C-alpha positions as semicolon CSV with decimal commas, in nm:
position;residue;x (nm);y (nm);z (nm)
1;X;11,279;2,708;5,622
2;X;11,104;2,615;5,961
3;X;10,754;2,698;6,004
4;X;10,822;2,985;6,225
5;X;11,067;3,289;6,228
6;X;11,242;3,339;6,553
7;X;11,232;3,691;6,699
8;X;11,475;3,781;6,968
9;X;11,405;4,084;7,175
10;X;11,711;4,195;7,386
11;X;11,653;4,459;7,651
12;X;11,996;4,607;7,766
13;X;11,982;4,750;8,125
14;X;12,260;4,983;8,214
15;X;12,337;5,280;8,428
16;X;12,695;5,419;8,484
17;X;12,870;5,435;8,828
18;X;12,697;5,733;8,962
19;X;12,861;5,720;9,309
20;X;13,117;5,995;9,379
21;X;13,448;5,834;9,451
22;X;13,548;6,126;9,673
23;X;13,265;6,145;9,919
24;X;13,066;5,830;9,842
25;X;12,734;6,004;9,760
26;X;12,536;5,903;9,443
27;X;12,551;6,226;9,235
28;X;12,250;6,126;9,020
29;X;11,947;5,919;9,122
30;X;11,888;5,722;8,806
31;X;11,972;5,373;8,940
32;X;11,694;5,370;9,190
33;X;11,468;5,564;8,997
34;X;11,479;5,329;8,691
35;X;11,470;5,038;8,933
36;X;11,131;5,138;9,069
37;X;10,976;5,213;8,738
38;X;11,151;5,031;8,456
39;X;11,322;4,744;8,591
40;X;11,022;4,651;8,796
41;X;10,786;4,701;8,502
42;X;10,981;4,498;8,247
43;X;11,009;4,197;8,479
44;X;10,643;4,237;8,562
45;X;10,551;4,219;8,196
46;X;10,746;3,888;8,155
47;X;10,583;3,745;8,461
48;X;10,243;3,825;8,320
49;X;10,320;3,636;7,995
50;X;10,487;3,311;8,078
51;X;10,525;3,211;7,708
52;X;10,720;3,529;7,632
53;X;11,091;3,470;7,573
54;X;11,349;3,747;7,579
55;X;11,712;3,820;7,656
56;X;11,775;4,063;7,929
57;X;12,134;4,199;7,953
58;X;12,269;4,362;8,285
59;X;12,575;4,574;8,316
60;X;12,761;4,436;8,628
61;X;12,827;4,774;8,762
62;X;12,440;4,833;8,766
63;X;12,399;4,498;8,947
64;X;12,628;4,627;9,235
65;X;12,447;4,952;9,246
66;X;12,097;4,804;9,272
67;X;12,220;4,574;9,552
68;X;12,372;4,887;9,735
69;X;12,076;5,089;9,710
70;X;11,852;4,802;9,837
71;X;12,076;4,764;10,161
72;X;12,101;5,147;10,206
73;X;11,726;5,180;10,187
74;X;11,663;4,899;10,417
75;X;11,930;5,043;10,654
76;X;11,722;5,356;10,674
77;X;11,397;5,173;10,746
78;X;11,531;4,963;11,008
79;X;11,797;5,179;11,190
80;X;11,742;5,523;11,034
81;X;12,092;5,523;10,892
82;X;12,109;5,809;10,650
83;X;12,165;5,691;10,281
84;X;12,424;5,817;10,037
85;X;12,189;5,963;9,802
86;X;12,080;6,326;9,862
87;X;11,740;6,292;9,694
88;X;11,658;5,971;9,889
89;X;11,747;6,141;10,214
90;X;11,524;6,436;10,138
91;X;11,220;6,239;10,044
92;X;11,264;6,003;10,356
93;X;11,302;6,277;10,604
94;X;11,672;6,160;10,673
95;X;11,772;6,520;10,573
96;X;11,544;6,818;10,665
97;X;11,420;7,048;10,404
98;X;11,686;7,315;10,381
99;X;11,598;7,676;10,459
100;X;11,856;7,818;10,210
101;X;11,668;7,944;9,892
102;X;11,930;7,801;9,660
103;X;11,897;7,448;9,800
104;X;11,532;7,466;9,793
105;X;11,569;7,561;9,419
106;X;11,778;7,252;9,383
107;X;11,490;7,043;9,506
108;X;11,244;7,213;9,252
109;X;11,502;7,134;8,960
110;X;11,549;6,777;9,075
111;X;11,158;6,714;9,093
112;X;11,123;6,828;8,727
113;X;11,358;6,562;8,596
114;X;11,078;6,359;8,421
115;X;10,902;6,386;8,093
116;X;10,613;6,625;8,185
117;X;10,339;6,506;7,934
118;X;10,352;6,142;8,090
119;X;10,490;6,171;8,437
120;X;10,395;6,518;8,566
121;X;10,083;6,643;8,382
122;X;9,889;6,324;8,444
123;X;9,897;6,368;8,807
124;X;9,704;6,685;8,913
125;X;9,849;6,728;9,258
126;X;10,202;6,697;9,127
127;X;10,141;6,941;8,850
128;X;9,981;7,186;9,089
129;X;10,287;7,170;9,325
130;X;10,514;7,238;9,037
131;X;10,302;7,522;8,912
132;X;10,355;7,695;9,243
133;X;10,722;7,606;9,240
134;X;10,777;7,769;8,907
135;X;10,624;8,083;9,054
136;X;10,917;8,118;9,264
137;X;11,116;8,241;8,952
138;X;11,086;8,582;8,769
139;X;11,202;8,500;8,420
140;X;11,496;8,268;8,486
141;X;11,596;8,419;8,816
142;X;11,511;8,274;9,146
143;X;11,302;8,504;9,373
144;X;11,489;8,421;9,709
145;X;11,240;8,614;9,919
146;X;10,933;8,431;9,773
147;X;11,068;8,085;9,782
148;X;11,162;8,141;10,150
149;X;10,781;8,180;10,242
150;X;10,710;7,821;10,125
151;X;10,698;7,592;10,424
152;X;10,873;7,260;10,454
153;X;10,552;7,070;10,393
154;X;10,523;7,198;10,038
155;X;10,876;7,050;9,958
156;X;10,796;6,718;10,136
157;X;10,481;6,695;9,924
158;X;10,673;6,777;9,609
159;X;10,941;6,509;9,679
160;X;10,672;6,252;9,763
161;X;10,478;6,320;9,443
162;X;10,800;6,308;9,233
163;X;10,869;5,953;9,354
164;X;10,523;5,845;9,326
165;X;10,539;5,952;8,969
166;X;10,839;5,750;8,907
167;X;10,681;5,424;9,032
168;X;10,629;5,177;8,755
169;X;10,281;5,108;8,648
170;X;10,296;4,739;8,787
171;X;10,373;4,896;9,127
172;X;10,096;5,158;9,113
173;X;9,840;4,909;9,003
174;X;9,924;4,631;9,233
175;X;10,031;4,790;9,574
176;X;9,762;4,923;9,801
177;X;10,006;5,135;9,981
178;X;10,067;5,331;9,668
179;X;9,706;5,385;9,613
180;X;9,667;5,506;9,959
181;X;9,941;5,763;9,927
182;X;9,812;5,893;9,590
183;X;9,469;5,937;9,735
184;X;9,595;6,151;10,019
185;X;9,714;6,397;9,749
186;X;9,916;6,628;9,990
187;X;10,012;6,702;10,368
188;X;10,227;6,377;10,357
189;X;10,332;6,288;10,717
190;X;10,666;6,134;10,815
191;X;10,472;5,809;10,848
192;X;10,368;5,842;10,484
193;X;10,720;5,909;10,367
194;X;10,851;5,591;10,560
195;X;10,563;5,414;10,389
196;X;10,684;5,516;10,049
197;X;11,039;5,421;10,136
198;X;10,916;5,078;10,236
199;X;10,750;5,036;9,904
200;X;11,058;5,151;9,702
201;X;11,290;4,936;9,912
202;X;11,080;4,630;9,856
203;X;11,073;4,698;9,469
204;X;11,458;4,749;9,458
205;X;11,539;4,451;9,673
206;X;11,324;4,220;9,465
207;X;11,450;4,336;9,115
208;X;11,734;4,093;9,077
209;X;11,574;3,793;9,240
210;X;11,267;3,810;9,006
211;X;11,488;3,823;8,698
212;X;11,691;3,530;8,824
213;X;11,355;3,327;8,887
214;X;11,254;3,381;8,536
215;X;11,602;3,278;8,414
216;X;11,599;2,959;8,632
217;X;11,247;2,878;8,495
218;X;11,393;2,885;8,151
219;X;11,168;3,178;8,037
220;X;11,448;3,424;7,969
221;X;11,822;3,452;7,913
222;X;12,033;3,672;8,120
223;X;12,349;3,808;7,970
224;X;12,614;4,062;8,067
225;X;12,836;4,340;7,959
226;X;13,195;4,372;8,059
227;X;13,219;4,502;8,425
228;X;13,254;4,868;8,397
229;X;13,095;4,914;8,053
230;X;13,409;5,003;7,867
231;X;13,441;5,027;7,477
232;X;13,648;4,722;7,448
233;X;13,765;4,764;7,082
234;X;13,900;5,100;7,188
235;X;14,081;4,979;7,497
236;X;14,243;4,720;7,286
237;X;14,345;4,949;7,008
238;X;14,260;5,292;6,931
239;X;14,309;5,230;6,547
240;X;13,977;5,026;6,551
241;X;13,814;5,373;6,498
242;X;13,967;5,397;6,159
243;X;13,729;5,136;5,991
244;X;13,433;5,382;6,019
245;X;13,621;5,716;6,096
246;X;13,919;5,718;5,883
247;X;13,949;6,082;5,876
248;X;13,868;6,159;6,249
249;X;14,138;6,289;6,468
250;X;14,275;6,053;6,723
251;X;14,367;6,131;7,085
252;X;14,735;6,249;7,130
253;X;14,802;5,916;7,291
254;X;14,879;5,636;7,047
255;X;14,666;5,385;7,231
256;X;14,540;5,279;7,578
257;X;14,828;5,113;7,764
258;X;14,768;4,751;7,855
259;X;14,409;4,777;7,701
260;X;14,375;4,405;7,627
261;X;14,463;4,299;7,977
262;X;14,225;4,560;8,114
263;X;13,953;4,412;7,879
264;X;14,030;4,087;8,028
265;X;13,989;4,230;8,378
266;X;13,653;4,362;8,284
267;X;13,534;4,033;8,155
268;X;13,670;3,827;8,453
269;X;13,524;4,058;8,709
270;X;13,200;4,083;8,506
271;X;13,147;3,723;8,515
272;X;13,232;3,707;8,889
273;X;12,977;3,970;8,972
274;X;12,702;3,820;8,746
275;X;12,757;3,468;8,903
276;X;12,728;3,632;9,246
277;X;12,384;3,778;9,175
278;X;12,239;3,507;8,935
279;X;12,417;3,193;9,033
280;X;12,543;3,114;8,694
281;X;12,784;3,242;8,426
282;X;12,633;3,415;8,125
283;X;12,640;3,236;7,788
284;X;12,640;3,555;7,592
285;X;12,781;3,906;7,629
286;X;12,662;4,228;7,494
287;X;12,989;4,421;7,454
288;X;12,930;4,777;7,574
289;X;12,729;4,971;7,300
290;X;12,753;4,665;7,081
291;X;13,105;4,768;7,002
292;X;13,287;4,484;6,839
293;X;13,611;4,414;6,640
294;X;13,796;4,099;6,553
295;X;14,019;4,148;6,864
296;X;13,700;4,185;7,080
297;X;13,568;3,848;6,953
298;X;13,892;3,680;7,015
299;X;13,864;3,796;7,364
300;X;13,519;3,654;7,403
301;X;13,650;3,330;7,281
302;X;13,883;3,331;7,577
303;X;13,595;3,308;7,801
304;X;13,389;3,077;7,595
305;X;13,116;3,323;7,524
306;X;12,869;3,163;7,274
307;X;12,724;3,488;7,116
308;X;12,753;3,856;7,099
309;X;12,564;4,135;6,896
310;X;12,599;4,452;6,741
311;X;12,423;4,707;6,495
312;X;12,319;4,706;6,139
313;X;12,586;4,957;6,035
314;X;12,857;4,710;6,147
315;X;12,676;4,430;5,958
316;X;12,645;4,631;5,647
317;X;13,008;4,757;5,639
318;X;13,131;4,400;5,729
319;X;12,915;4,235;5,446
320;X;13,062;4,482;5,199
321;X;13,423;4,420;5,299
322;X;13,349;4,039;5,302
323;X;13,205;4,040;4,952
324;X;12,881;3,902;5,070
325;X;12,678;3,835;4,758
326;X;12,440;4,099;4,627
327;X;12,158;3,848;4,655
328;X;12,216;3,812;5,027
329;X;12,254;4,181;5,088
330;X;11,924;4,254;4,902
331;X;11,641;4,329;5,134
332;X;11,898;4,263;5,424
333;X;11,858;3,889;5,382
334;X;12,183;3,816;5,555
335;X;12,089;4,033;5,853
336;X;11,834;3,770;5,946
337;X;12,091;3,487;5,968
338;X;12,330;3,376;6,240
339;X;12,672;3,512;6,162
340;X;13,032;3,384;6,201
341;X;13,363;3,540;6,186
342;X;13,626;3,273;6,150
343;X;13,825;3,175;6,329
344;X;13,629;3,308;6,624
345;X;13,380;3,063;6,771
346;X;13,144;3,325;6,908
347;X;12,837;3,371;6,700
348;X;12,722;3,714;6,586
349;X;12,378;3,871;6,571
350;X;12,306;4,211;6,438
351;X;12,006;4,423;6,533
352;X;11,753;4,547;6,288
353;X;11,791;4,917;6,344
354;X;11,464;5,011;6,192
355;X;11,260;4,776;6,395
356;X;11,444;4,869;6,707
357;X;11,408;5,233;6,658
358;X;11,032;5,200;6,601
359;X;11,000;5,091;6,959
360;X;11,273;5,345;7,093
361;X;11,134;5,648;6,920
362;X;10,815;5,617;6,712
363;X;10,557;5,401;6,885
364;X;10,525;5,628;7,184
365;X;10,288;5,856;6,997
366;X;10,069;5,559;6,885
367;X;9,769;5,386;7,027
368;X;9,931;5,076;7,205
369;X;9,730;4,814;7,014
370;X;9,800;4,982;6,677
371;X;10,167;5,003;6,763
372;X;10,188;4,635;6,863
373;X;10,002;4,527;6,555
374;X;10,218;4,744;6,317
375;X;10,538;4,591;6,476
376;X;10,405;4,251;6,426
377;X;10,308;4,335;6,070
378;X;10,671;4,428;5,999
379;X;10,792;4,092;6,138
380;X;10,525;3,910;5,946
381;X;10,633;4,080;5,625
382;X;10,991;3,976;5,687
383;X;10,879;3,604;5,742
384;X;10,681;3,619;5,437
385;X;10,942;3,747;5,228
386;X;11,158;3,438;5,314
387;X;10,880;3,194;5,286
388;X;11,033;3,006;5,004
389;X;11,386;3,018;5,159
390;X;11,533;2,689;5,288
391;X;11,742;2,881;5,560
392;X;11,611;2,948;5,903
393;X;11,590;3,322;5,998
394;X;11,608;3,514;6,323
395;X;11,497;3,873;6,355
396;X;11,702;4,072;6,612
397;X;11,560;4,368;6,815
398;X;11,797;4,522;7,060
399;X;11,745;4,846;7,256
400;X;11,785;5,002;7,618
401;X;11,540;4,847;7,860
402;X;11,479;5,159;8,052
403;X;11,501;5,481;7,849
404;X;11,232;5,479;7,603
405;X;10,934;5,406;7,833
406;X;10,910;5,746;8,004
407;X;10,793;5,888;7,675
408;X;10,498;5,638;7,649
409;X;10,175;5,676;7,827
410;X;10,175;5,460;8,149
411;X;10,537;5,372;8,103
412;X;10,443;5,171;7,787
413;X;10,239;4,931;7,999
414;X;9,962;4,893;7,726
415;X;10,213;4,869;7,449
416;X;10,431;4,603;7,607
417;X;10,131;4,403;7,719
418;X;9,984;4,413;7,366
419;X;10,337;4,330;7,219
420;X;10,407;4,032;7,435
421;X;10,039;3,920;7,410
422;X;10,064;3,906;7,031
423;X;10,419;3,775;7,005
424;X;10,382;3,492;7,262
425;X;10,074;3,350;7,086
426;X;10,167;3,423;6,725
427;X;10,125;3,138;6,460
428;X;10,426;3,218;6,244
429;X;10,650;3,415;6,478
430;X;10,835;3,252;6,768
431;X;11,006;3,451;7,047
432;X;11,342;3,314;7,144
433;X;11,671;3,379;7,313
434;X;12,016;3,401;7,145
435;X;12,139;3,093;7,300
436;X;11,832;2,892;7,181
437;X;11,896;3,009;6,829
438;X;12,261;2,911;6,857
439;X;12,164;2,558;6,933
440;X;11,896;2,557;6,654
441;X;11,920;2,448;6,292
442;X;11,951;2,822;6,222
443;X;12,297;2,821;6,346
444;X;12,399;2,560;6,072
445;X;12,304;2,809;5,807
446;X;12,521;3,097;5,924
447;X;12,676;3,376;5,717
448;X;13,047;3,393;5,714
449;X;13,217;3,725;5,745
450;X;13,590;3,698;5,668
451;X;13,616;4,078;5,737
452;X;13,459;4,221;6,044
453;X;13,462;4,596;6,048
454;X;13,514;4,753;6,380
455;X;13,206;4,960;6,520
456;X;12,925;4,990;6,744
457;X;12,546;5,001;6,733
458;X;12,555;5,371;6,713
459;X;12,612;5,473;6,338
460;X;12,821;5,165;6,293
461;X;13,107;5,366;6,429
462;X;13,283;5,479;6,752
463;X;13,212;5,846;6,688
464;X;13,001;5,879;7,011
465;X;13,314;5,810;7,218
466;X;13,633;5,914;7,021
467;X;13,736;6,130;6,736
468;X;13,627;6,470;6,862
469;X;13,812;6,735;7,054
470;X;13,664;6,689;7,400
471;X;13,606;6,318;7,378
472;X;13,982;6,271;7,284
473;X;14,094;6,511;7,560
474;X;13,916;6,276;7,801
475;X;14,096;5,967;7,664
476;X;14,427;6,150;7,704
477;X;14,356;6,222;8,071
478;X;14,254;5,853;8,110
479;X;14,564;5,732;7,941
480;X;14,784;5,961;8,164
481;X;14,612;5,819;8,469
482;X;14,664;5,463;8,347
483;X;15,030;5,519;8,295
484;X;15,050;5,646;8,650
485;X;14,875;5,334;8,777
486;X;15,109;5,113;8,579
487;X;15,418;5,285;8,730
488;X;15,278;5,243;9,087
489;X;15,174;4,883;9,037
490;X;15,512;4,796;8,898
491;X;15,692;4,964;9,184
492;X;15,520;4,730;9,433
493;X;15,503;5,010;9,697
494;X;15,121;4,972;9,755
495;X;14,982;4,710;9,977
496;X;14,763;4,444;9,785
497;X;14,441;4,563;9,925
498;X;14,502;4,930;9,832
499;X;14,620;4,827;9,475
500;X;14,299;4,625;9,445
501;X;14,095;4,925;9,535
502;X;14,293;5,133;9,283
503;X;14,228;4,868;9,015
504;X;13,853;4,875;9,068
505;X;13,862;5,251;9,060
506;X;14,042;5,248;8,732
507;X;13,755;5,032;8,599
508;X;13,497;5,294;8,671
509;X;13,714;5,556;8,488
510;X;13,722;5,326;8,185
511;X;13,344;5,328;8,147
512;X;13,205;5,432;7,814
513;X;12,945;5,678;7,954
514;X;13,192;5,958;8,018
515;X;13,301;5,978;7,672
516;X;12,947;5,953;7,542
517;X;12,850;6,284;7,705
518;X;13,146;6,490;7,612
519;X;13,104;6,717;7,315
520;X;12,859;6,977;7,185
521;X;12,577;6,736;7,088
522;X;12,447;6,692;7,449
523;X;12,268;6,921;7,673
524;X;12,500;7,134;7,882
525;X;12,350;7,024;8,226
526;X;12,410;6,665;8,163
527;X;12,755;6,721;8,023
528;X;12,840;6,924;8,324
529;X;12,718;6,646;8,566
530;X;12,921;6,383;8,380
531;X;13,227;6,586;8,333
532;X;13,263;6,658;8,690
533;X;13,188;6,298;8,807
534;X;13,459;6,170;8,556
535;X;13,716;6,406;8,671
536;X;13,647;6,326;9,042
537;X;13,672;5,959;8,967
538;X;14,016;6,026;8,812
539;X;14,111;6,242;9,115
540;X;14,018;5,941;9,339
541;X;14,224;5,715;9,135
542;X;14,537;5,927;9,190
543;X;14,460;5,950;9,565
544;X;14,440;5,574;9,585
545;X;14,762;5,557;9,405
546;X;14,914;5,808;9,659
547;X;14,982;6,044;9,404
548;X;14,903;6,418;9,354
549;X;14,628;6,449;9,092
550;X;14,716;6,682;8,804
551;X;14,584;7,039;8,846
552;X;14,419;7,017;8,503
553;X;14,146;6,780;8,648
554;X;14,000;7,084;8,807
555;X;13,917;7,225;8,476
556;X;13,592;7,126;8,272
557;X;13,651;6,915;7,990
558;X;13,329;6,995;7,789
559;X;13,039;7,217;7,804
560;X;12,779;7,057;7,574
561;X;12,501;7,279;7,431
562;X;12,289;7,028;7,223
563;X;11,918;6,940;7,280
564;X;11,836;6,611;7,443
565;X;11,672;6,351;7,202
566;X;11,384;6,127;7,314
567;X;11,463;5,820;7,493
568;X;11,744;5,933;7,699
569;X;12,088;5,761;7,611
570;X;11,964;5,606;7,289
571;X;12,080;5,722;6,958
572;X;11,842;5,717;6,672
573;X;11,983;5,504;6,374
574;X;11,722;5,576;6,116
């Protein structure tokens, strides 16, 4: 075994297509909010530690939205062209503070969409504004008379503070304009609001160039997800759910029509978008949600993709089905080796769920230095366990690059600084990228899995996206829309440009996020938002096909009712 154990940290950056296909407005602000906070901070940490090496994965649909936000924000600053995000228009002054009590209540609701202990309570002026805002309710009922007495300045201040709180620690620490705004505390003027817009626009515009610069310097590897973030194994074959969910009900439809060709479209379009923004094709692909199958790996081979990855649940089921020796399964030995699934050429890596979930869920409550030390201790223990092994090892940690940090103090600034500081100078651990590992001696000591069980990084199954009443109903609506698309495309009645628009719209409808949110396990407010957006995307698809949308698209699919778990869209695997 080599003197050091390789450690690959892979941060997955993804937001679904939030733009309403019917009116063009962004229905949820998470793309630009995560940009000014998480995408900015994550690249700043890497810039601060040039020896740190990681993989950063971008969904192409996120790349396009980041670019669009940057252009729209700059358009407002230069020419006062209103943007297509209601919240941005309110904070910038492009839209006046509404007099209607219900619309004012919507602003109060929007400005509470943050984790209070770390993003609201730490800013006294922000907390005081929200204390006043909450006094506009008697019980859960809005007092329409009382809220009408609040002046427009109150709401302007509330909106400014909400966005100041969302700014990343790297932006707050290094931009004198932000310090100036925070010192003002209240009574923000139109000039102040324009200053805030200038700060946010600069951050958003510079996100992708900063990551590209690190890639070109050889410090990080950038990878991608297929264009619209679809669950590729399910597009190819609904029966792939049977490996982990043999008893779960399937949608009424037998499968997704033309799913393999649609998966190819998402791959080709994803590579095209990735090259547009980063100037090179990706070497690796994180299939949406780490969802893999033999057919999905064969698809990656078509595009000469060198590596992909999934979760520990898929690894364990595949090892058992492939009769991997008990010695290699003991203490998860085989988990820390490069894996192959012949005859596919694409190499496989599997995340250590326990280590990944420590960062995603547990360390938020720890002192930063203690958390970083504990994490490195776990890595050192794994290294020590294989000290007498003649096979090179790689420890894989994969998690969302934006959703956990809100729950840490200072957006995990101290934790990530401590972690990168320790790992980049560690005597027995070596930070690496997946492509580097594929080209190293470790790749020659790979584990062969003759049988690859289909599944994802969430529980090793597809249960988050299929096999439940509401999720299956959504698939059936999508299948029906795809059948309509196929008939229209085959008929040749649409001009080429309009068919291309319908094809792109279909890709949005095929995204994984809609199915994620359906069902009783998620909060009703979030389920409502995603339910409505999904159905409106389908309506727009029918319109582009010049067909009448089915009446049933007016009816909600799901109502939710569960409690939100820490770290946003992540799922705990412990």
